[in-house]
Structures are given as structure tokens and as C-alpha cells.
Short mmCIF file of C-alpha atoms and ligand atoms in Angstrom, two decimals:
data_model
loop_
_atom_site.label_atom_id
_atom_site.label_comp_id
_atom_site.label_asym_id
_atom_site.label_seq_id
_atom_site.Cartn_x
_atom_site.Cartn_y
_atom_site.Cartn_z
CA UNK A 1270 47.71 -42.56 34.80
CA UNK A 1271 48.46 -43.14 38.60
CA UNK A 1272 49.32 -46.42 39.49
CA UNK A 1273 46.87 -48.68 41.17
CA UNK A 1274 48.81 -48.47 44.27
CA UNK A 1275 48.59 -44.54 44.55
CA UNK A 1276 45.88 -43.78 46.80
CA UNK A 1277 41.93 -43.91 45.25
CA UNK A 1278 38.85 -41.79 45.85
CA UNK A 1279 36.89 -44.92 45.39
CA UNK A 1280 36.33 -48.12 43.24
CA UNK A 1281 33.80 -48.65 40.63
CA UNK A 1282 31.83 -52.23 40.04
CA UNK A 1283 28.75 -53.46 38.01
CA UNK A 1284 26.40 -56.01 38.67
CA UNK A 1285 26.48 -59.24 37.25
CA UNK A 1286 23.05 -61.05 35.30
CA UNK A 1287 23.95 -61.89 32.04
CA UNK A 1288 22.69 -65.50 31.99
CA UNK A 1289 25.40 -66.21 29.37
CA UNK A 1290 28.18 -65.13 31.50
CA UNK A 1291 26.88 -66.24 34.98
CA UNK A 1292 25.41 -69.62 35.78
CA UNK A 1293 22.02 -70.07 37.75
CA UNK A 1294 20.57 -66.33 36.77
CA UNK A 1295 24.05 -65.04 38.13
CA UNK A 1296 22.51 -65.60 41.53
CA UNK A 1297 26.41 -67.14 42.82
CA UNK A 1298 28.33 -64.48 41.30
CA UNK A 1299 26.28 -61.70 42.68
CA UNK A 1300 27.23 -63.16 45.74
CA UNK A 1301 31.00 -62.75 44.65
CA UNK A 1302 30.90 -59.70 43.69
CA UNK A 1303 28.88 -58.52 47.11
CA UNK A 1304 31.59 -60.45 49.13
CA UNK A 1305 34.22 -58.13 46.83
CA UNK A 1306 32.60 -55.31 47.23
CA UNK A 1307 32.10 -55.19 50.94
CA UNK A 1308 35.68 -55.98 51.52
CA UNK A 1309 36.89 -52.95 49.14
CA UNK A 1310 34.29 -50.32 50.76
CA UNK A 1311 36.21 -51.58 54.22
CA UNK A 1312 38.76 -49.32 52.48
CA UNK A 1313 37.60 -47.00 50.28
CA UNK A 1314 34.04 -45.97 49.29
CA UNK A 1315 32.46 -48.43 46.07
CA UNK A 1316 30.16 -47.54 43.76
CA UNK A 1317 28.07 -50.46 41.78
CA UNK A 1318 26.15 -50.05 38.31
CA UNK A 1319 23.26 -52.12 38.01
CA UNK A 1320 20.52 -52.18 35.21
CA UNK A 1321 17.36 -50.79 35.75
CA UNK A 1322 15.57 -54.28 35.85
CA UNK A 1323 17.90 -55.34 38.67
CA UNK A 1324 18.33 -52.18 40.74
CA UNK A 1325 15.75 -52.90 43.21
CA UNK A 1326 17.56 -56.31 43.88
CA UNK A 1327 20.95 -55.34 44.04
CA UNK A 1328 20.36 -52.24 46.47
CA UNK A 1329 18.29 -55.12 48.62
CA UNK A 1330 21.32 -57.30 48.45
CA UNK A 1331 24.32 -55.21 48.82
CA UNK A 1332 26.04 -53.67 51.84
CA UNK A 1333 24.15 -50.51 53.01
CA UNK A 1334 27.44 -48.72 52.45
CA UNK A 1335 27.91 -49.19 49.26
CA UNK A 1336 26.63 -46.48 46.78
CA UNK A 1337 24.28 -48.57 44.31
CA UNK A 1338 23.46 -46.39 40.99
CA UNK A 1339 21.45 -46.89 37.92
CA UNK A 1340 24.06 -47.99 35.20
CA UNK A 1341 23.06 -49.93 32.39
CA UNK A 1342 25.74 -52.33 31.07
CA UNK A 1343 25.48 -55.70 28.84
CA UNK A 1344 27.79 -57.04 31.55
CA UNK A 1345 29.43 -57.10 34.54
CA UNK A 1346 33.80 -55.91 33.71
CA UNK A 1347 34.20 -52.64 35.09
CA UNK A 1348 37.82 -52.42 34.36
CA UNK A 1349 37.70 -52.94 30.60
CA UNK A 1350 33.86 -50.98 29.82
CA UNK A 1351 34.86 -48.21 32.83
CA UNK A 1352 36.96 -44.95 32.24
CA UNK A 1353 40.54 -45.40 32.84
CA UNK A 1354 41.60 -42.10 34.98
CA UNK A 1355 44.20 -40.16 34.45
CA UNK A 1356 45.61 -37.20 36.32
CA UNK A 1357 47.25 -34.12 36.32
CA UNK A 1358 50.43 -34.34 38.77
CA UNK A 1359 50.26 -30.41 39.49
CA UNK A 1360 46.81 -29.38 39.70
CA UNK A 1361 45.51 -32.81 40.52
CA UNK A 1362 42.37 -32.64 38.25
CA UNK A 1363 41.86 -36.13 37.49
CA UNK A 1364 39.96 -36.84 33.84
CA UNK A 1365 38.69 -39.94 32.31
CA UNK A 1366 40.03 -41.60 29.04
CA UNK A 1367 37.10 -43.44 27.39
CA UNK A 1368 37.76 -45.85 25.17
CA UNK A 1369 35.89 -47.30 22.31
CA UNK A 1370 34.73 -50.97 23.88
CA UNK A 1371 33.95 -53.56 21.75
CA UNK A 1372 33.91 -56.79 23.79
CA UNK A 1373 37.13 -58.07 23.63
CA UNK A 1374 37.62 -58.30 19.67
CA UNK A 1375 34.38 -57.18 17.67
CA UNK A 1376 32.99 -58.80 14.74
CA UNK A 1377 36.39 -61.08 14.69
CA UNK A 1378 36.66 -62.43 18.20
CA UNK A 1379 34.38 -60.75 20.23
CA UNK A 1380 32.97 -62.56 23.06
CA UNK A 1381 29.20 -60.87 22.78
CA UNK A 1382 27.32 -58.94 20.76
CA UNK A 1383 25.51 -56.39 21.41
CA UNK A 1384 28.24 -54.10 23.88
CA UNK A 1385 25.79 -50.82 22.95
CA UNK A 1386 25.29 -50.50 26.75
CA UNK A 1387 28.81 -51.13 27.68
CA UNK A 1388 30.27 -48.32 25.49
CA UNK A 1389 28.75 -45.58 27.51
CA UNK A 1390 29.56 -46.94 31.06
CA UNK A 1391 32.60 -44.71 30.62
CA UNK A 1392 30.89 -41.56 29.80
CA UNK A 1393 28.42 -41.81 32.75
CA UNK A 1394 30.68 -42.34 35.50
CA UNK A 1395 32.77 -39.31 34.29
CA UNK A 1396 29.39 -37.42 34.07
CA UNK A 1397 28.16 -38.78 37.62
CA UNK A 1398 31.43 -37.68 38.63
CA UNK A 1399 31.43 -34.37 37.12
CA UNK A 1400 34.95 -35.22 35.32
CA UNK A 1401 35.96 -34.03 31.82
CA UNK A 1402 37.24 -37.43 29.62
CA UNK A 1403 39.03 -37.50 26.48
CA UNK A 1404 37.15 -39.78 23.87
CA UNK A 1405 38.98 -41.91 21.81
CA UNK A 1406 36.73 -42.09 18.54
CA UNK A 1407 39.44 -44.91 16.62
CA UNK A 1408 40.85 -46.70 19.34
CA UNK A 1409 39.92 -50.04 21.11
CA UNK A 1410 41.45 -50.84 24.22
CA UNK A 1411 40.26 -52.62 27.96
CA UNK A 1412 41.72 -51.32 30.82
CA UNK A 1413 42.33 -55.22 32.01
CA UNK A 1414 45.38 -54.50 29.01
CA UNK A 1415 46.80 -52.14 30.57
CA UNK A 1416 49.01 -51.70 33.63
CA UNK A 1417 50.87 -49.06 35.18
CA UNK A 1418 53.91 -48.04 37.41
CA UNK A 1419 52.54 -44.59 37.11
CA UNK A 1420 56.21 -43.46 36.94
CA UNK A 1421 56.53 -43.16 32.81
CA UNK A 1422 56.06 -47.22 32.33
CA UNK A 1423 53.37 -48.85 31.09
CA UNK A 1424 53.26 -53.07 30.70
CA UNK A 1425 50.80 -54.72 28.07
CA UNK A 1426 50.84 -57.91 26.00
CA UNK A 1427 51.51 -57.94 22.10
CA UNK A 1428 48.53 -60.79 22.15
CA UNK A 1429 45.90 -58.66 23.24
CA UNK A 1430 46.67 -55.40 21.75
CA UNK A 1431 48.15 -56.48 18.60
CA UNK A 1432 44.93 -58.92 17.83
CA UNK A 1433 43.30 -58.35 14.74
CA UNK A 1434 40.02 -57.43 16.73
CA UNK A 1435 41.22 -54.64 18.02
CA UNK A 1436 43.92 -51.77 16.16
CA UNK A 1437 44.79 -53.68 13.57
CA UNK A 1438 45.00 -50.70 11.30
CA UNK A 1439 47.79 -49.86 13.83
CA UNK A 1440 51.39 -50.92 14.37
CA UNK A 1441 52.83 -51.65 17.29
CA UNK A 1442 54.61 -48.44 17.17
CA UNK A 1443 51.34 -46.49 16.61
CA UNK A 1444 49.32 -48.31 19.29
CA UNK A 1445 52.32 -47.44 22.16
CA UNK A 1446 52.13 -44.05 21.24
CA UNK A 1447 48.60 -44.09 21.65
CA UNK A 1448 48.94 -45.16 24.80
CA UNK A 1449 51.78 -43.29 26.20
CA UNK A 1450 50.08 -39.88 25.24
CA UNK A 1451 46.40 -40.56 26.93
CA UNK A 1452 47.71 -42.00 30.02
CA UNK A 1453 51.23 -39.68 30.54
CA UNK A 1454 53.75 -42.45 29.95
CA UNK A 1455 57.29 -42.77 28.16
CA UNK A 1456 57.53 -46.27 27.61
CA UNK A 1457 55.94 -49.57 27.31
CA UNK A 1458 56.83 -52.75 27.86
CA UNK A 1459 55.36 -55.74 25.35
CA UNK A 1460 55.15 -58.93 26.87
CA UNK A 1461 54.05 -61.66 24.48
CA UNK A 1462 51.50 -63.36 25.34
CA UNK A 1463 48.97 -63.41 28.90
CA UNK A 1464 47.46 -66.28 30.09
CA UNK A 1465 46.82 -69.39 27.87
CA UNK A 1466 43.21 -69.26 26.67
CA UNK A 1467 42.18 -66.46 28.36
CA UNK A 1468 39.41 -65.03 26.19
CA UNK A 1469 40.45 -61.12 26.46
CA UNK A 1470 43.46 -62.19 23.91
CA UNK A 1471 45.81 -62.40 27.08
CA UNK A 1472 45.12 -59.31 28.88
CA UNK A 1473 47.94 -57.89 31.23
CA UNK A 1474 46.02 -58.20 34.43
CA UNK A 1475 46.10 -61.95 34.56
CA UNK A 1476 49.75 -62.20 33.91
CA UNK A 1477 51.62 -59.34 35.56
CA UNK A 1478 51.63 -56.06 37.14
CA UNK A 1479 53.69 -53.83 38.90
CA UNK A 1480 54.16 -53.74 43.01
CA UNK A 1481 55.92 -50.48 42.86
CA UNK A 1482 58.09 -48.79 39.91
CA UNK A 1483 61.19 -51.07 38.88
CA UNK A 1484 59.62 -54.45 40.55
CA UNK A 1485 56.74 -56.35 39.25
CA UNK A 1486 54.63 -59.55 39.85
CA UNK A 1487 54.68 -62.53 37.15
CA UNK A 1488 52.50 -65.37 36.93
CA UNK A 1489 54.33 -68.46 37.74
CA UNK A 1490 54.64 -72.38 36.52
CA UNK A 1491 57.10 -74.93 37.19
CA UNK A 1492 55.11 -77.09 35.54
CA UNK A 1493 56.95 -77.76 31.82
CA UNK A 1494 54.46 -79.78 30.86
CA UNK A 1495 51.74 -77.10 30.77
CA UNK A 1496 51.64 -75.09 27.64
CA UNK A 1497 51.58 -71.95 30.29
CA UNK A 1498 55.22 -72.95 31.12
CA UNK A 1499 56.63 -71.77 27.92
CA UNK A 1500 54.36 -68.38 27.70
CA UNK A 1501 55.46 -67.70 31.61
CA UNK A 1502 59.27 -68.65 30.34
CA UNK A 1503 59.17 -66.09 27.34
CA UNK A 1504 57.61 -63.65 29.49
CA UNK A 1505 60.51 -63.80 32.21
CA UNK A 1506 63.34 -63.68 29.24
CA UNK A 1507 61.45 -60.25 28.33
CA UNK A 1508 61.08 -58.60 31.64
CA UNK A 1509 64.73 -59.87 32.51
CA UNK A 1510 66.08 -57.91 29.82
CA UNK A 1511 64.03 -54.87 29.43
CA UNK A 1512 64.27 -51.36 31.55
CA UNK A 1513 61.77 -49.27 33.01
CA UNK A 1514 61.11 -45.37 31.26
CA UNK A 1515 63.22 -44.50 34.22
CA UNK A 1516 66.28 -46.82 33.18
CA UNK A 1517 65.45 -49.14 36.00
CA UNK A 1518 66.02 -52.79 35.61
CA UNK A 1519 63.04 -54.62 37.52
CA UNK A 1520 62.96 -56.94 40.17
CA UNK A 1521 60.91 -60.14 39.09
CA UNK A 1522 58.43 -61.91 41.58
CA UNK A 1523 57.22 -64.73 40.07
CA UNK A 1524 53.80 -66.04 41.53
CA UNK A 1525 52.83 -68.85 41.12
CA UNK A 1526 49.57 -69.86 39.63
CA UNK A 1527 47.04 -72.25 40.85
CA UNK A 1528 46.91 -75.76 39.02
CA UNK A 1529 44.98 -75.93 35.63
CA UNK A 1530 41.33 -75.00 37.11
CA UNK A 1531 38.24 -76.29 34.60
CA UNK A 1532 34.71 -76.14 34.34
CA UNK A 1533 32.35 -78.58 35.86
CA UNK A 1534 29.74 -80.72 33.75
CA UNK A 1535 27.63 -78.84 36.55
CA UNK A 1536 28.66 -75.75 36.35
CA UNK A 1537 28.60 -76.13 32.27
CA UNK A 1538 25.04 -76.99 32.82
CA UNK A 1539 24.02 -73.61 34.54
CA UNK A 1540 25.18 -71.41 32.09
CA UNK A 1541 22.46 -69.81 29.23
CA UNK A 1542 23.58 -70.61 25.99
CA UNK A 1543 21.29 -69.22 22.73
CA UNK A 1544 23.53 -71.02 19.98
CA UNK A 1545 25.97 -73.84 19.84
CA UNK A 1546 29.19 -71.13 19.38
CA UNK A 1547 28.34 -70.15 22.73
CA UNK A 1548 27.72 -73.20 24.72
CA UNK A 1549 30.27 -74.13 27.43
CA UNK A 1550 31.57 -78.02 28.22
CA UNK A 1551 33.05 -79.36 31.35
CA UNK A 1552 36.79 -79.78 30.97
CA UNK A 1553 37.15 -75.95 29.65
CA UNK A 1554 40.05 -74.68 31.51
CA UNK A 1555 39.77 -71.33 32.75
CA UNK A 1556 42.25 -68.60 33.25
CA UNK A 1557 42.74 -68.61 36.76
CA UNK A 1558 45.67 -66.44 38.25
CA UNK A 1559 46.31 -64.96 41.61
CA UNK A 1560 47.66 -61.49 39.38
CA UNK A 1561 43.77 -60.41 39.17
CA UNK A 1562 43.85 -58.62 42.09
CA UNK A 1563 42.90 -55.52 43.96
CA UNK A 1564 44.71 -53.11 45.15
CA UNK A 1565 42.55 -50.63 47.73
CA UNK A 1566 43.58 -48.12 50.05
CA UNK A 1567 45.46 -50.05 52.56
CA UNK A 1568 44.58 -54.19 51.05
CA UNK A 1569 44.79 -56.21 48.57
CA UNK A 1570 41.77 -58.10 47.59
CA UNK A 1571 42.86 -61.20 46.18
CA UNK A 1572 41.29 -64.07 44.29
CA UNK A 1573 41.30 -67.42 46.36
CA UNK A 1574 40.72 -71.08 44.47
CA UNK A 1575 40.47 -73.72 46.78
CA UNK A 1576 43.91 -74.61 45.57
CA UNK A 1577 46.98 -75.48 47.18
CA UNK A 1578 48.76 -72.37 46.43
CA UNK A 1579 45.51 -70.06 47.50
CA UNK A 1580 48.23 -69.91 50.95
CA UNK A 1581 51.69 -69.44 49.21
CA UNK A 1582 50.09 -66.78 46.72
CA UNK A 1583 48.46 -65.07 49.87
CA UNK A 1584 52.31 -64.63 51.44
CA UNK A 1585 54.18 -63.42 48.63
CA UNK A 1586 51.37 -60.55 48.05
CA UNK A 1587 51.59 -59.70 51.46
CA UNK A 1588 55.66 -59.47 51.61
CA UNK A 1589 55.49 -57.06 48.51
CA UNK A 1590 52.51 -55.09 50.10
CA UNK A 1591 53.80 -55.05 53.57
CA UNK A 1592 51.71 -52.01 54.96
CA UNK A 1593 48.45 -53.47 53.20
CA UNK A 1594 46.16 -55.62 54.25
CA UNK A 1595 45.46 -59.19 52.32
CA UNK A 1596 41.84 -60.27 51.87
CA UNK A 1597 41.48 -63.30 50.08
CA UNK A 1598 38.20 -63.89 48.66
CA UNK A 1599 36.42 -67.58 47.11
CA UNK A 1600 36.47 -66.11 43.72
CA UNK A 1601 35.73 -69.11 41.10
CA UNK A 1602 32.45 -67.78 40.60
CA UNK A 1603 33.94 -64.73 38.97
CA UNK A 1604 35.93 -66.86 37.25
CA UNK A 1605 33.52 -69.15 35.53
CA UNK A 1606 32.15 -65.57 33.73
CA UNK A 1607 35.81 -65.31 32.23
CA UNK A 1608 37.96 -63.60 34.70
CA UNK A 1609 38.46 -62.35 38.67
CA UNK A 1610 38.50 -59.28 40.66
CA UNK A 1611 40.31 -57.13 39.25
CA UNK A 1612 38.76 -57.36 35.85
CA UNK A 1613 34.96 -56.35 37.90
CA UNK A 1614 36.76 -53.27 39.28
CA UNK A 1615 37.92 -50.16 38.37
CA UNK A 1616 40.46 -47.23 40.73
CA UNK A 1617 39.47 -43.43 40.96
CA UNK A 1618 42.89 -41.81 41.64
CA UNK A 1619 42.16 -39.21 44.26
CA UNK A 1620 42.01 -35.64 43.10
CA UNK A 1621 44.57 -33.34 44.35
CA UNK A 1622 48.15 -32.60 43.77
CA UNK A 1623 50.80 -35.13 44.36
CA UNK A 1624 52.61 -33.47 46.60
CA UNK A 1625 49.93 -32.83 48.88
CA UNK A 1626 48.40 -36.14 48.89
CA UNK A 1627 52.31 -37.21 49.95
CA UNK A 1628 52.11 -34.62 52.44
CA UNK A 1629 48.88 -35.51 54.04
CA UNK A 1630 49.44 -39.33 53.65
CA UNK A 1631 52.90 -39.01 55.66
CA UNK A 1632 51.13 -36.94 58.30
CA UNK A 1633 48.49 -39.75 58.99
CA UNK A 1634 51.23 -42.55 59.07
CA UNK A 1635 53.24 -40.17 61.51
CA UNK A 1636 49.87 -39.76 63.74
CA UNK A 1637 49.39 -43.46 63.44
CA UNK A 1638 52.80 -44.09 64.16
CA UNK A 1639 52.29 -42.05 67.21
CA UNK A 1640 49.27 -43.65 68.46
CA UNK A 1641 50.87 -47.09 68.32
CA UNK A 1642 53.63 -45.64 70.61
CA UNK A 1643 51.53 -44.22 73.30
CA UNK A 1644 49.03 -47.31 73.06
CA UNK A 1645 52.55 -49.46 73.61
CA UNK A 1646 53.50 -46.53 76.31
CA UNK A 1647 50.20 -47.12 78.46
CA UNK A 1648 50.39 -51.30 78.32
CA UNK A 1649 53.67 -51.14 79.45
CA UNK A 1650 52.48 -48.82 82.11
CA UNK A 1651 50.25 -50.87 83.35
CA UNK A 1652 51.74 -54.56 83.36
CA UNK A 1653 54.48 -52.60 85.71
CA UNK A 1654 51.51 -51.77 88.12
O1 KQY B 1346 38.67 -60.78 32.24
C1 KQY B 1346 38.11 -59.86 31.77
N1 KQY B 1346 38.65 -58.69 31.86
C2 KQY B 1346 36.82 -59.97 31.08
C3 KQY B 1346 36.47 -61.31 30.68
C4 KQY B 1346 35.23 -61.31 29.87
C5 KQY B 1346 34.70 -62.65 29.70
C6 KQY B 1346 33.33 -62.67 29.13
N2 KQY B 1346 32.82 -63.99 29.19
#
């Protein structure tokens, strides 16, 4: 499995309108997930599923240059429903892995029922795409619990895919070797737990991921008061003293996470709920972390909170991703449904050998690189005159 960071093809999204997830008839988070996907097809070209009933409204309401296509789903997170995509270093054929789905625990945990829908959105984007896919018949996994150095390493939590939703006819030993044969790793490394009551069971995307192999991004408190002080604290102890497949010790960036975000009585009050189990109340904290980003071809898109660290969060992402560019997008609509960008995403590697995407990828800096020179050549040039 390439790492995020390796270059894409594209980036796939669906459309948010279940009432239960999104407030108001999901009318604010469809305006989220516009605002995300016209800053990703800046970079690279996005594709959004929609339901039939809402197809005519989304291709109305989204970017003209973003591909809109007929995708039924019973919600909105791409990266866990979507194929993960793998692919073959030599030839460069890339393939889908397609997962069985089942909301985010099943009959034990799960977070809605029925996911019918959501189980084939993995199947139909290979098929769109004309891309073979393994098919995982036993196997339950999200690709929000899952990350990727895509250098032999793989990071997860022990929460999320050790809960009794998911594998549990699986060890731990089992599940990583699962893992490490579908998406061409060596090793993985088991935090504990992800983000304190974040409904996924703690999925990896909230909590860490990698900026290149042998360095990686935590989420951050100094706050030892919060209960997400000690989970952050036994998180650190683990990456501190682990390796990468490679041998590598890693280089820790903490970032820090906004203050404890919650849910409005308003908010609350917006949201559909057909039984008591699934109503909402104001005071809910929700699992906000600046980790749930994006990373494009050439940005970041990164979740922004109205919160004093929104700025601080911004700069470290852009020191470890000097040559991209940081978008920071008003993402607490996306947020209220349960998590943030990079959970409504999903990458498509580009196809084609490594070494010629490195080859063609240094011959575009070196033009660029070029063109900056003789643009600096001809303003010099002409303050002299
Ligand atoms: O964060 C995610 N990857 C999905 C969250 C689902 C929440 C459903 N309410």
C-alpha cells in the first residue's frame, strides 16, 4: 500500500444526507464536504458518490470539476466503506483490497444498521475504475485504522482492531498478518488506544500518522487533567521505543490537539434521531484532532476548529510538509457526523512503476526549478533597467 504521501491519481468522496449523522437534512455538511472537495480537485482530480435520490442536487451543488457519480452508500466515510489500494512496485498495476464493512463494530458496537449499501462502495469504484480487488470474505477492517509509511510499516491501534466488533475470532498475531500480506508490509506498529471516545474504537487517523518513513505525527495534550493526557502519554512511551520494518527509530512530532470540543444543545437539536440509543445531548465531546487530514498532490487539507491552536497546528504541518501546500478548512460540521476529512476521503495511488513516477516527478521539480530561475533571471533584469 503506497503511502498517502506518494503521489495519487485522484481522491474519492461521498455525499453526506443521513439525517442521523448530519444535522438540518445534512444541508451544513454538504457544504463541508463541497468546500473539501474543491480544495482537493485544486490538486488532483475528485470523484463524489452520491445516492440516486440526491444526485441531481449534489451535481447542482458541487464544483463543475469535480466528477459526480451515482454511488449508493448508507453514509458519507469514504475512507473506511472505500477500497484501500494497493500496488505493485514493478509493474505499477494498482488493485483494490475490499474489505468486509460493518459500521464500525456490527451487532456489538456498531454505530448503524443497515451498512448493505456501504459494503459494495468498494467493489464499484474498483469496477468504475476497471481495477481487479482482492475480497476479504472474513475480515473487518476501515481504512481510517490503518496507516502507512508505504516502506514495510504499517501503524494501527490495539482499540480499534482488537474490539470485539470486529476480528475477534483473531489474535493480534493473526490480524497483523492479515494486514501485512494485503497491503505489502513487514511490520506493524500497535498503539493502544486513539482518541478518547471516538466512536470508530480509536481509529489510527485521529491519533497519528506518518510524515515520511521513520517520522510520524502524534496527537498532543499537555493537559493532565484530560483523560486524553494519559492515552497521548502511553502512546508516546510506545512509539519512543518501537522501530520501523526498516530498523528505523522514528522521529516523534507531537501535535497538539484542539481543547475538548462538544456538541451544542443546538446542534443536538438538528440531528434525526428514531430511538432514544441514538439521540445526541449537548455536552457530548467529540473527537476533534488536527491528525484527520489530507494529504493531496502538493497540500494538505487540514481540519480547522475555531480553536486557538487551529494556527500552531497549521505551522507544524506545514514544517513537516515543506513543499506542500496547507489548506485549512472550517471542518466542525464534519465533525458533528463523527469524524473530519480524512475519514470522507479516500487516495488512488497513481498507476505506474515506481521508478518512473520518481523519474518523471524529479523532471517536473527540475523544470519548475528552472522556471523559478529564469522568472528570478528576467526581474532582476529589469529592476537594473
Ligand atoms: O471517523 C470515521 N472514520 C467515521 C465516523 C463514523 C461516525 C458515524 N456517526
Amino acid at each position: 500500500m503506497p503511502a498517502e504521501f506518494e503521489p495519487h491519481a485522484g481522491c474519492w468522496m461521498l455525499w453526506p444526507q443521513k439525517p442521523e449523522t448530519w444535522r438540518l437534512g445534512a444541508k451544513p455538511a454538504q457544504k463541508a464536504f463541497i468546500k473539501v472537495a474543491q480544495a482537493i480537485s485544486k490538486y488532483e482530480p475528485v470523484t463524489v458518490g452520491v445516492n440516486e435520490d440526491q444526485y441531481a442536487n449534489a451535481v447542482r451543488m458541487l464544483p463543475e470539476e469535480v466528477r459526480v457519480v451515482e454511488l449508493a452508500s448508507n453514509d458519507a466515510w469514504m475512507r473506511d466503506t472505500g477500497a484501500t489500494f494497493v500496488k505493485n512496485d514493478e509493474t505499477g498495476e494498482v488493485r483494490g483490497v475490499d474489505w468486509r464493512f460493518n459500521a464500525w463494530g456490527g451487532l456489538v458496537d456498531g454505530l448503524y444498521f443497515p451498512w448493505d449499501l456501504d459494503e459494495q462502495v468498494a467493489r464499484k469504484m474498483c469496477d468504475m475504475e476497471r481495477l481487479d480487488r482482492y475480497v476479504l470474505e472474513d475480515f473487518v477492517l476501515e481504512g481510517g485504522s490503518i496507516h502507512t509509511d508505504g516502506d514495510g510499516t504499517l501503524i494501527t491501534t490495539e482499540e480499534c482492531l482488537l474490539s470485539d466488533g470486529r476480528n475477534h475470532n483473531l489474535s493480534k498475531e493473526e490480524i497483523g498478518e492479515v494486514l501485512c500480506s494485503y497491503l505489502g508490509a513487514d511490520k506493524v506498529i500497535w498503539l493502544k488506544n486513539g482518541l478518547y471516545l471516538d466512536e470508530t474504537n480509536g481509529h489510527i487517523d485521529n491519533m497519528c500518522c506518518f510524515v515520511e518513513p521513520g517520522k510520524v505525527l502524534l496527537a498532543w495534550t499537555d493537559n493532565e487533567k484530560d483523560p486524553q493526557y494519559q492515552i497521548c502519554k502511553e502512546n508516546l512511551e510506545i512509539l519512543e521505543n518501537e522501530t520501523d520494518a526498516k530498523g528505523r527509530k522514528l522521529e516523534i512530532v507531537k501535535l497538539p490537539l484542539p481543547s475538548p470540543l462538544t456538541l451544542t444543545e443546538e446542534e443536538a437539536a438538528g440531528l434525526d434521531a428514531p430511538d432514544e440509543a441514538s439521540e445526541r445531548h449537548e455536552g457530548e465531546r467529540l473527537p476533534a484532532s488536527y491528525i484527520n487530514f489530507y494529504i493531496s498532490n502538493g497540500a494538505l487539507i487540514v481540519p480547522r476548529f475555531g480553536d486557538e491552536k487551529d494556527a500552531e497546528a497549521a505551522e507544524i504541518l506545514q514544517a513537516c510538509f515543506p513543499d506542500r501546500t496547507v489548506t485549512t478548512i472550517d471542518s466542525r460540521e464534519i465533525l458533528l457526523g463523527g469524524g473530519n476529512i480524512h475519514c470522507i476521503t479516500q487516495q488512488q495511488p497513481l498507476a505506474g512503476p515506481r521508478s518512473e513516477i520518481e523519474a518523471a516527478m524529479a523532471e517536473k521539480a527540475a523544470k519548475e526549478e528552472a522556471a523559478k530561475e529564469q522568472e528570478k533571471t528576467s526581474e532582476e533584469g529589469e529592476a537594473h533597467e
